[in-house]
Short mmCIF file of C-alpha atoms in Angstrom, two decimals:
data_model
loop_
_atom_site.label_atom_id
_atom_site.label_comp_id
_atom_site.label_asym_id
_atom_site.label_seq_id
_atom_site.Cartn_x
_atom_site.Cartn_y
_atom_site.Cartn_z
CA MET W 293 36.44 18.57 -34.39
CA VAL W 294 38.52 17.40 -37.36
CA PHE W 295 36.44 17.82 -40.47
CA GLU W 296 37.81 15.83 -43.32
CA GLU W 297 36.98 12.75 -45.29
CA LYS W 298 39.97 11.70 -47.34
CA THR W 299 39.20 9.74 -50.50
CA VAL W 300 40.70 6.25 -50.53
CA SER W 301 39.32 5.21 -53.89
CA THR W 302 36.91 6.51 -56.50
CA GLU W 303 34.68 4.56 -58.84
CA ASN W 304 33.26 6.37 -61.85
CA ILE W 305 29.68 5.19 -62.30
CA PHE W 306 28.20 7.40 -65.00
CA LYS W 307 29.15 10.26 -67.27
CA GLY W 308 26.11 11.95 -68.77
CA LYS W 309 25.55 15.12 -70.75
CA ILE W 310 24.75 17.10 -67.60
CA ILE W 311 25.73 15.11 -64.53
CA ASP W 312 28.34 12.52 -63.64
CA VAL W 313 28.15 10.07 -60.77
CA ARG W 314 31.07 8.87 -58.66
CA LEU W 315 31.35 6.57 -55.67
CA HIS W 316 34.03 7.63 -53.17
CA LYS W 317 35.39 5.43 -50.43
CA VAL W 318 36.48 7.83 -47.68
CA ILE W 319 38.19 7.65 -44.29
CA MET W 320 36.02 9.29 -41.67
CA PRO W 321 37.44 11.26 -38.70
CA ASN W 322 37.15 8.09 -36.55
CA GLY W 323 39.32 6.14 -39.01
CA GLU W 324 36.49 4.04 -40.40
CA ILE W 325 35.65 3.69 -44.06
CA ALA W 326 32.39 4.99 -45.53
CA GLU W 327 30.98 5.35 -49.03
CA ARG W 328 29.86 8.67 -50.48
CA GLU W 329 27.64 8.84 -53.56
CA ILE W 330 28.46 12.05 -55.40
CA VAL W 331 26.77 13.73 -58.36
CA GLY W 332 28.98 16.14 -60.27
CA HIS W 333 27.13 19.08 -61.84
CA PRO W 334 28.51 22.09 -63.78
CA GLY W 335 26.63 24.59 -61.61
CA GLY W 336 24.42 27.35 -62.88
CA VAL W 337 23.03 30.84 -62.58
CA GLY W 338 19.54 32.10 -61.75
CA VAL W 339 18.31 35.65 -62.35
CA VAL W 340 15.71 37.58 -60.37
CA ALA W 341 14.57 39.89 -63.16
CA LEU W 342 12.37 42.85 -62.21
CA THR W 343 10.67 45.11 -64.76
CA ASP W 344 10.49 48.88 -64.24
CA ASP W 345 6.96 48.48 -62.84
CA ASN W 346 8.21 45.86 -60.34
CA LYS W 347 6.97 42.72 -62.02
CA MET W 348 9.13 39.65 -61.59
CA ILE W 349 9.68 37.30 -64.54
CA LEU W 350 8.97 33.64 -63.85
CA VAL W 351 9.47 30.79 -66.26
CA LYS W 352 7.09 27.84 -66.22
CA GLN W 353 8.80 24.71 -67.40
CA PHE W 354 8.16 20.95 -67.26
CA ARG W 355 10.64 19.25 -64.95
CA LYS W 356 10.85 15.56 -65.72
CA PRO W 357 12.21 14.54 -62.26
CA LEU W 358 9.05 16.02 -60.68
CA GLU W 359 6.73 15.00 -63.57
CA LYS W 360 5.17 18.46 -63.57
CA ALA W 361 5.70 22.06 -64.64
CA ILE W 362 6.87 24.51 -61.99
CA TYR W 363 7.67 28.21 -61.72
CA GLU W 364 11.31 29.24 -61.54
CA ILE W 365 13.40 32.33 -62.12
CA PRO W 366 15.17 32.32 -65.50
CA ALA W 367 18.23 30.12 -65.03
CA GLY W 368 20.59 27.73 -66.69
CA LYS W 369 23.74 25.74 -66.47
CA LEU W 370 27.23 27.13 -66.89
CA ASP W 371 28.88 26.27 -70.20
CA PRO W 372 32.48 25.00 -69.89
CA ASN W 373 34.75 27.90 -68.80
CA GLU W 374 31.87 30.36 -68.98
CA GLU W 375 31.96 33.30 -66.57
CA VAL W 376 29.13 33.33 -64.08
CA GLU W 377 27.79 36.79 -64.99
CA ILE W 378 27.97 36.05 -68.74
CA CYS W 379 25.97 32.88 -68.14
CA GLY W 380 23.29 34.77 -66.19
CA LYS W 381 22.91 37.39 -68.92
CA ARG W 382 22.85 34.72 -71.63
CA GLU W 383 20.19 32.64 -69.90
CA LEU W 384 18.03 35.69 -69.19
CA LEU W 385 18.21 36.70 -72.85
CA GLU W 386 17.65 33.19 -74.25
CA GLU W 387 14.72 32.34 -72.00
CA THR W 388 12.94 35.71 -71.79
CA GLY W 389 14.39 37.98 -74.50
CA ALA W 390 15.37 40.49 -71.79
CA THR W 391 18.59 42.45 -71.38
CA ALA W 392 19.33 44.35 -68.16
CA GLN W 393 20.97 47.73 -67.55
CA ARG W 394 21.86 46.67 -64.01
CA PHE W 395 23.05 43.17 -63.10
CA GLU W 396 23.89 42.78 -59.38
CA TYR W 397 25.33 39.70 -57.67
CA LEU W 398 23.14 38.40 -54.83
CA GLY W 399 25.26 35.42 -53.76
CA TYR W 400 25.32 31.69 -54.30
CA MET W 401 23.78 28.56 -52.86
CA TYR W 402 24.51 24.86 -52.53
CA PRO W 403 21.19 23.29 -53.52
CA SER W 404 21.90 19.89 -51.99
CA PRO W 405 25.39 19.60 -50.47
CA GLY W 406 24.79 16.09 -49.13
CA PHE W 407 25.20 14.50 -52.54
CA THR W 408 26.05 17.06 -55.24
CA ASP W 409 28.77 19.66 -55.82
CA GLU W 410 26.28 21.89 -57.68
CA VAL W 411 26.60 25.62 -56.97
CA THR W 412 23.91 28.09 -58.09
CA HIS W 413 24.76 31.78 -58.38
CA ILE W 414 21.99 34.35 -58.21
CA TYR W 415 21.75 37.81 -59.77
CA LEU W 416 19.29 40.67 -59.63
CA ALA W 417 18.55 42.19 -63.04
CA THR W 418 16.79 45.55 -63.35
CA GLY W 419 16.42 48.19 -66.06
CA LEU W 420 15.08 45.55 -68.45
CA SER W 421 14.42 45.93 -72.15
CA PHE W 422 12.89 43.18 -74.24
CA GLY W 423 13.83 41.60 -77.55
CA THR W 424 13.19 38.08 -78.81
CA ALA W 425 13.59 35.00 -76.63
CA ASN W 426 15.56 32.11 -78.06
CA PRO W 427 15.32 29.05 -75.81
CA ASP W 428 17.40 25.92 -76.33
CA GLU W 429 15.83 23.47 -78.76
CA ASP W 430 14.91 21.10 -75.91
CA GLU W 431 13.44 23.84 -73.71
CA PHE W 432 9.71 24.57 -73.73
CA LEU W 433 8.90 27.56 -71.57
CA ASP W 434 6.08 29.89 -70.66
CA ILE W 435 7.15 33.34 -69.51
CA GLU W 436 4.89 35.05 -66.98
CA PHE W 437 5.04 38.31 -65.03
CA PHE W 438 3.96 38.58 -61.39
CA GLY W 439 3.81 41.46 -58.92
CA ILE W 440 6.07 41.27 -55.88
CA ASP W 441 3.14 40.67 -53.52
CA GLU W 442 1.83 37.90 -55.77
CA VAL W 443 5.23 36.15 -55.79
CA LYS W 444 5.35 36.48 -51.99
CA ARG W 445 1.89 34.92 -51.72
CA MET W 446 2.89 32.07 -54.09
CA ILE W 447 5.98 31.35 -51.96
CA ASP W 448 3.85 31.32 -48.79
CA ASN W 449 1.39 28.90 -50.47
CA ASN W 450 4.13 26.61 -51.82
CA GLU W 451 3.05 27.43 -55.38
CA ILE W 452 6.66 28.51 -55.84
CA CYS W 453 8.94 25.85 -54.36
CA ASP W 454 12.09 26.04 -56.43
CA GLY W 455 15.03 26.60 -54.10
CA LYS W 456 16.96 29.20 -56.13
CA THR W 457 13.72 31.09 -56.84
CA VAL W 458 12.70 31.36 -53.19
CA MET W 459 16.20 32.26 -52.05
CA GLY W 460 16.62 34.73 -54.92
CA PHE W 461 13.32 36.41 -54.11
CA PHE W 462 14.18 36.94 -50.44
CA LYS W 463 17.71 38.13 -51.21
CA ALA W 464 16.40 40.54 -53.86
CA MET W 465 13.81 41.94 -51.46
CA GLU W 466 16.56 42.57 -48.88
CA ARG W 467 18.69 44.30 -51.50
CA LEU W 468 15.84 46.48 -52.72
CA LYS W 469 14.48 47.28 -49.27
CA GLY W 470 13.34 50.88 -49.34
CA ASP W 471 13.39 51.08 -53.15
CA LEU W 472 10.12 49.25 -53.78
CA MET U 33 1.72 25.55 -74.05
CA VAL U 34 1.55 21.78 -73.60
CA PHE U 35 3.82 20.82 -70.74
CA GLU U 36 4.62 17.17 -70.78
CA GLU U 37 7.50 14.90 -71.55
CA LYS U 38 6.29 11.35 -71.86
CA THR U 39 8.83 8.65 -71.08
CA VAL U 40 9.55 6.33 -74.02
CA SER U 41 12.15 4.21 -72.26
CA THR U 42 14.07 4.16 -69.00
CA GLU U 43 17.55 2.87 -68.33
CA ASN U 44 18.52 2.20 -64.72
CA ILE U 45 22.12 3.34 -64.29
CA PHE U 46 22.84 3.09 -60.58
CA LYS U 47 21.17 2.14 -57.33
CA GLY U 48 23.07 3.43 -54.32
CA LYS U 49 22.34 3.60 -50.62
CA ILE U 50 21.03 7.16 -50.94
CA ILE U 51 20.48 8.02 -54.58
CA ASP U 52 19.58 6.17 -57.74
CA VAL U 53 20.26 7.31 -61.28
CA ARG U 54 18.03 6.77 -64.31
CA LEU U 55 18.21 7.82 -67.92
CA HIS U 56 14.82 8.62 -69.48
CA LYS U 57 14.17 8.95 -73.19
CA VAL U 58 11.25 11.37 -73.48
CA ILE U 59 9.06 12.82 -76.21
CA MET U 60 9.14 16.60 -76.08
CA PRO U 61 6.14 18.83 -76.90
CA ASN U 62 7.50 19.21 -80.47
CA GLY U 63 7.52 15.42 -80.95
CA GLU U 64 11.28 15.06 -80.82
CA ILE U 65 13.16 12.71 -78.53
CA ALA U 66 15.44 13.96 -75.75
CA GLU U 67 17.33 12.33 -72.89
CA ARG U 68 16.81 13.28 -69.26
CA GLU U 69 19.33 12.32 -66.57
CA ILE U 70 17.44 11.88 -63.31
CA VAL U 71 18.69 11.37 -59.77
CA GLY U 72 16.16 9.79 -57.42
CA HIS U 73 16.47 10.90 -53.79
CA PRO U 74 14.28 10.00 -50.76
CA GLY U 75 13.81 13.68 -49.79
CA GLY U 76 14.41 15.10 -46.38
CA VAL U 77 13.54 17.54 -43.66
CA GLY U 78 15.38 20.58 -42.29
CA VAL U 79 14.59 22.31 -39.00
CA VAL U 80 15.07 25.96 -38.11
CA ALA U 81 15.49 25.54 -34.35
CA LEU U 82 15.36 28.68 -32.20
CA THR U 83 16.19 28.70 -28.50
CA ASP U 84 14.14 30.76 -26.02
CA ASP U 85 16.77 33.53 -26.23
CA ASN U 86 16.50 33.55 -30.06
CA LYS U 87 19.67 31.69 -30.91
CA MET U 88 19.51 29.53 -34.02
CA ILE U 89 21.15 26.09 -34.02
CA LEU U 90 23.51 25.44 -36.91
CA VAL U 91 25.33 22.22 -37.61
CA LYS U 92 28.80 22.30 -39.13
CA GLN U 93 29.48 19.19 -41.14
CA PHE U 94 31.99 18.05 -43.76
CA ARG U 95 30.32 17.67 -47.14
CA LYS U 96 32.35 15.43 -49.40
CA PRO U 97 30.88 16.76 -52.68
CA LEU U 98 32.14 20.26 -51.73
CA GLU U 99 35.33 19.00 -50.00
CA LYS U 100 34.69 21.30 -47.07
CA ALA U 101 32.62 21.76 -43.93
CA ILE U 102 29.61 24.08 -44.14
CA TYR U 103 26.90 25.41 -41.83
CA GLU U 104 23.41 23.98 -42.21
CA ILE U 105 20.25 23.74 -40.18
CA PRO U 106 19.78 20.32 -38.55
CA ALA U 107 18.41 18.07 -41.29
CA GLY U 108 18.31 14.58 -42.64
CA LYS U 109 16.82 12.18 -45.11
CA LEU U 110 13.42 10.57 -44.80
CA ASP U 111 13.49 6.92 -43.80
CA PRO U 112 11.25 4.64 -45.90
CA ASN U 113 7.58 5.42 -45.12
CA GLU U 114 8.57 7.90 -42.43
CA GLU U 115 6.23 10.85 -41.83
CA VAL U 116 7.78 14.20 -42.58
CA GLU U 117 7.20 15.72 -39.14
CA ILE U 118 8.51 12.60 -37.36
CA CYS U 119 11.64 12.77 -39.49
CA GLY U 120 12.20 16.43 -38.60
CA LYS U 121 11.83 15.76 -34.88
CA ARG U 122 14.09 12.71 -35.09
CA GLU U 123 16.85 14.53 -36.95
CA LEU U 124 16.70 17.51 -34.58
CA LEU U 125 17.03 15.17 -31.60
CA GLU U 126 19.76 12.98 -33.11
CA GLU U 127 21.92 15.85 -34.34
CA THR U 128 21.45 18.38 -31.52
CA GLY U 129 19.79 16.60 -28.58
CA ALA U 130 16.91 19.09 -28.73
CA THR U 131 13.18 18.47 -28.47
CA ALA U 132 10.69 21.20 -29.31
CA GLN U 133 7.39 22.18 -27.71
CA ARG U 134 6.29 23.82 -30.95
CA PHE U 135 6.98 22.35 -34.39
CA GLU U 136 5.50 24.43 -37.25
CA TYR U 137 5.56 23.59 -40.95
CA LEU U 138 7.21 26.31 -43.07
CA GLY U 139 6.85 24.68 -46.49
CA TYR U 140 8.95 22.67 -48.88
CA MET U 141 11.48 23.23 -51.63
CA TYR U 142 12.82 21.51 -54.72
CA PRO U 143 16.59 21.93 -54.32
CA SER U 144 17.45 21.23 -57.95
CA PRO U 145 14.42 20.32 -60.08
CA GLY U 146 16.43 20.12 -63.30
CA PHE U 147 17.91 16.76 -62.43
CA THR U 148 16.59 15.42 -59.10
CA ASP U 149 13.19 14.62 -57.61
CA GLU U 150 14.45 15.56 -54.13
CA VAL U 151 11.98 17.47 -51.95
CA THR U 152 13.09 19.16 -48.72
CA HIS U 153 10.50 20.05 -46.09
CA ILE U 154 11.24 22.77 -43.57
CA TYR U 155 9.99 23.23 -40.01
CA LEU U 156 10.35 25.87 -37.34
CA ALA U 157 11.06 24.42 -33.88
CA THR U 158 10.71 26.58 -30.76
CA GLY U 159 10.32 25.92 -27.04
CA LEU U 160 13.49 23.81 -27.08
CA SER U 161 14.82 21.63 -24.28
CA PHE U 162 18.12 19.81 -24.56
CA GLY U 163 19.14 16.22 -23.87
CA THR U 164 21.91 14.17 -25.46
CA ALA U 165 22.66 14.24 -29.17
CA ASN U 166 23.08 10.91 -30.92
CA PRO U 167 24.28 11.39 -34.51
CA ASP U 168 24.49 8.56 -37.04
CA GLU U 169 27.74 6.63 -36.87
CA ASP U 170 28.96 8.18 -40.11
CA GLU U 171 28.02 11.74 -39.10
CA PHE U 172 30.59 14.06 -37.51
CA LEU U 173 29.01 17.31 -36.47
CA ASP U 174 29.73 20.48 -34.54
CA ILE U 175 26.69 22.19 -33.07
CA GLU U 176 26.85 25.98 -32.78
CA PHE U 177 24.41 28.69 -31.70
CA PHE U 178 24.13 32.03 -33.49
CA GLY U 179 22.00 35.11 -32.91
CA ILE U 180 19.46 36.01 -35.60
CA ASP U 181 21.44 39.06 -36.70
CA GLU U 182 24.62 36.99 -36.94
CA VAL U 183 22.87 34.40 -39.13
CA LYS U 184 21.55 37.20 -41.32
CA ARG U 185 25.06 38.62 -41.68
CA MET U 186 26.47 35.17 -42.52
CA ILE U 187 23.83 34.73 -45.24
CA ASP U 188 24.65 38.17 -46.67
CA ASN U 189 28.38 37.27 -46.68
CA ASN U 190 27.83 33.84 -48.24
CA GLU U 191 29.23 32.18 -45.11
CA ILE U 192 25.91 30.35 -45.03
CA CYS U 193 25.12 29.06 -48.54
CA ASP U 194 23.12 25.92 -47.97
CA GLY U 195 19.82 26.25 -49.84
CA LYS U 196 17.46 24.82 -47.22
CA THR U 197 19.20 26.86 -44.50
CA VAL U 198 18.84 30.18 -46.31
CA MET U 199 15.26 29.49 -47.35
CA GLY U 200 14.39 28.22 -43.86
CA PHE U 201 15.88 31.31 -42.25
CA PHE U 202 13.88 33.72 -44.39
CA LYS U 203 10.64 31.75 -44.03
CA ALA U 204 11.12 31.55 -40.25
CA MET U 205 11.74 35.31 -40.04
CA GLU U 206 8.52 35.94 -41.97
CA ARG U 207 6.61 33.61 -39.65
CA LEU U 208 8.00 35.21 -36.50
CA LYS U 209 7.69 38.79 -37.73
CA GLY U 210 6.65 40.89 -34.76
CA ASP U 211 7.56 38.14 -32.24
CA LEU U 212 11.32 38.70 -32.27
#
């Protein structure tokens, strides 16, 4: 099957500090016109950070779209032109005060490819040492440590529901299979 | 720590067919004002569908935000007031022509809680029988079947990067542990 939707026209709806919103008129494979609502996002990096005694760092943070605080791995958005690995190390340090001896790439995900171009990269950080956290001025975080089995139980119970966190956990467990 | 960001004012930016966009002025825990860009989304359901010979159904579909076609589990958006399980069964049937004897809930995810309220529910469908697919008029899909090991390899290689698909695969493997 031909997979393409060529843009006929684009309307810029919104340009915010984080996202932008565009409306694309596209030609579908059958020649008809359809509209696509697209949210542009800079993308980001999440870090599965494991201490030497196999505790995973989770950040509890209020998420306005959900109107509640949820658990996530340390993560943040890419700054303009920032390298992915640099961003991961920066966010880990800012949010948790941790630096890692080993920083391994676990892959990337499209959180919601139906409407946004956001890409989230995921790393595994081990060999951690801790200094002082320094979150952004509009970030209010609690840092907590959980054993691997506890994180697994929280994923099973839907206490942990953040996409990058669940995917990162499973990918990290695959990577570390045999080492834990 | 107090986790709350009370809305002071809301500006409606955009109301599309799928998403809406709002700008919230909020009071942060330190009393200062910040802006939150929020994308409202109806949420959806994804289905990990396994045939009797343990092949997983993947849908290949062009995603305009990414400007390419990617593999995903069968999935779709909730219609207004639609029950989650009904939506999952409907999307599986429409996209693949399959109906399932067993339909088990695997949990839900927040694809990108930093900016959208979207929630994606995930089911495991087994005991499949196949009729005729009937995709939406603006959906152009290829349906393909992959063995479990092949899907695993494609996730490891980042050939499969869709968040709900990766999470659904791992949750399904946990659920079926010992049965495969």
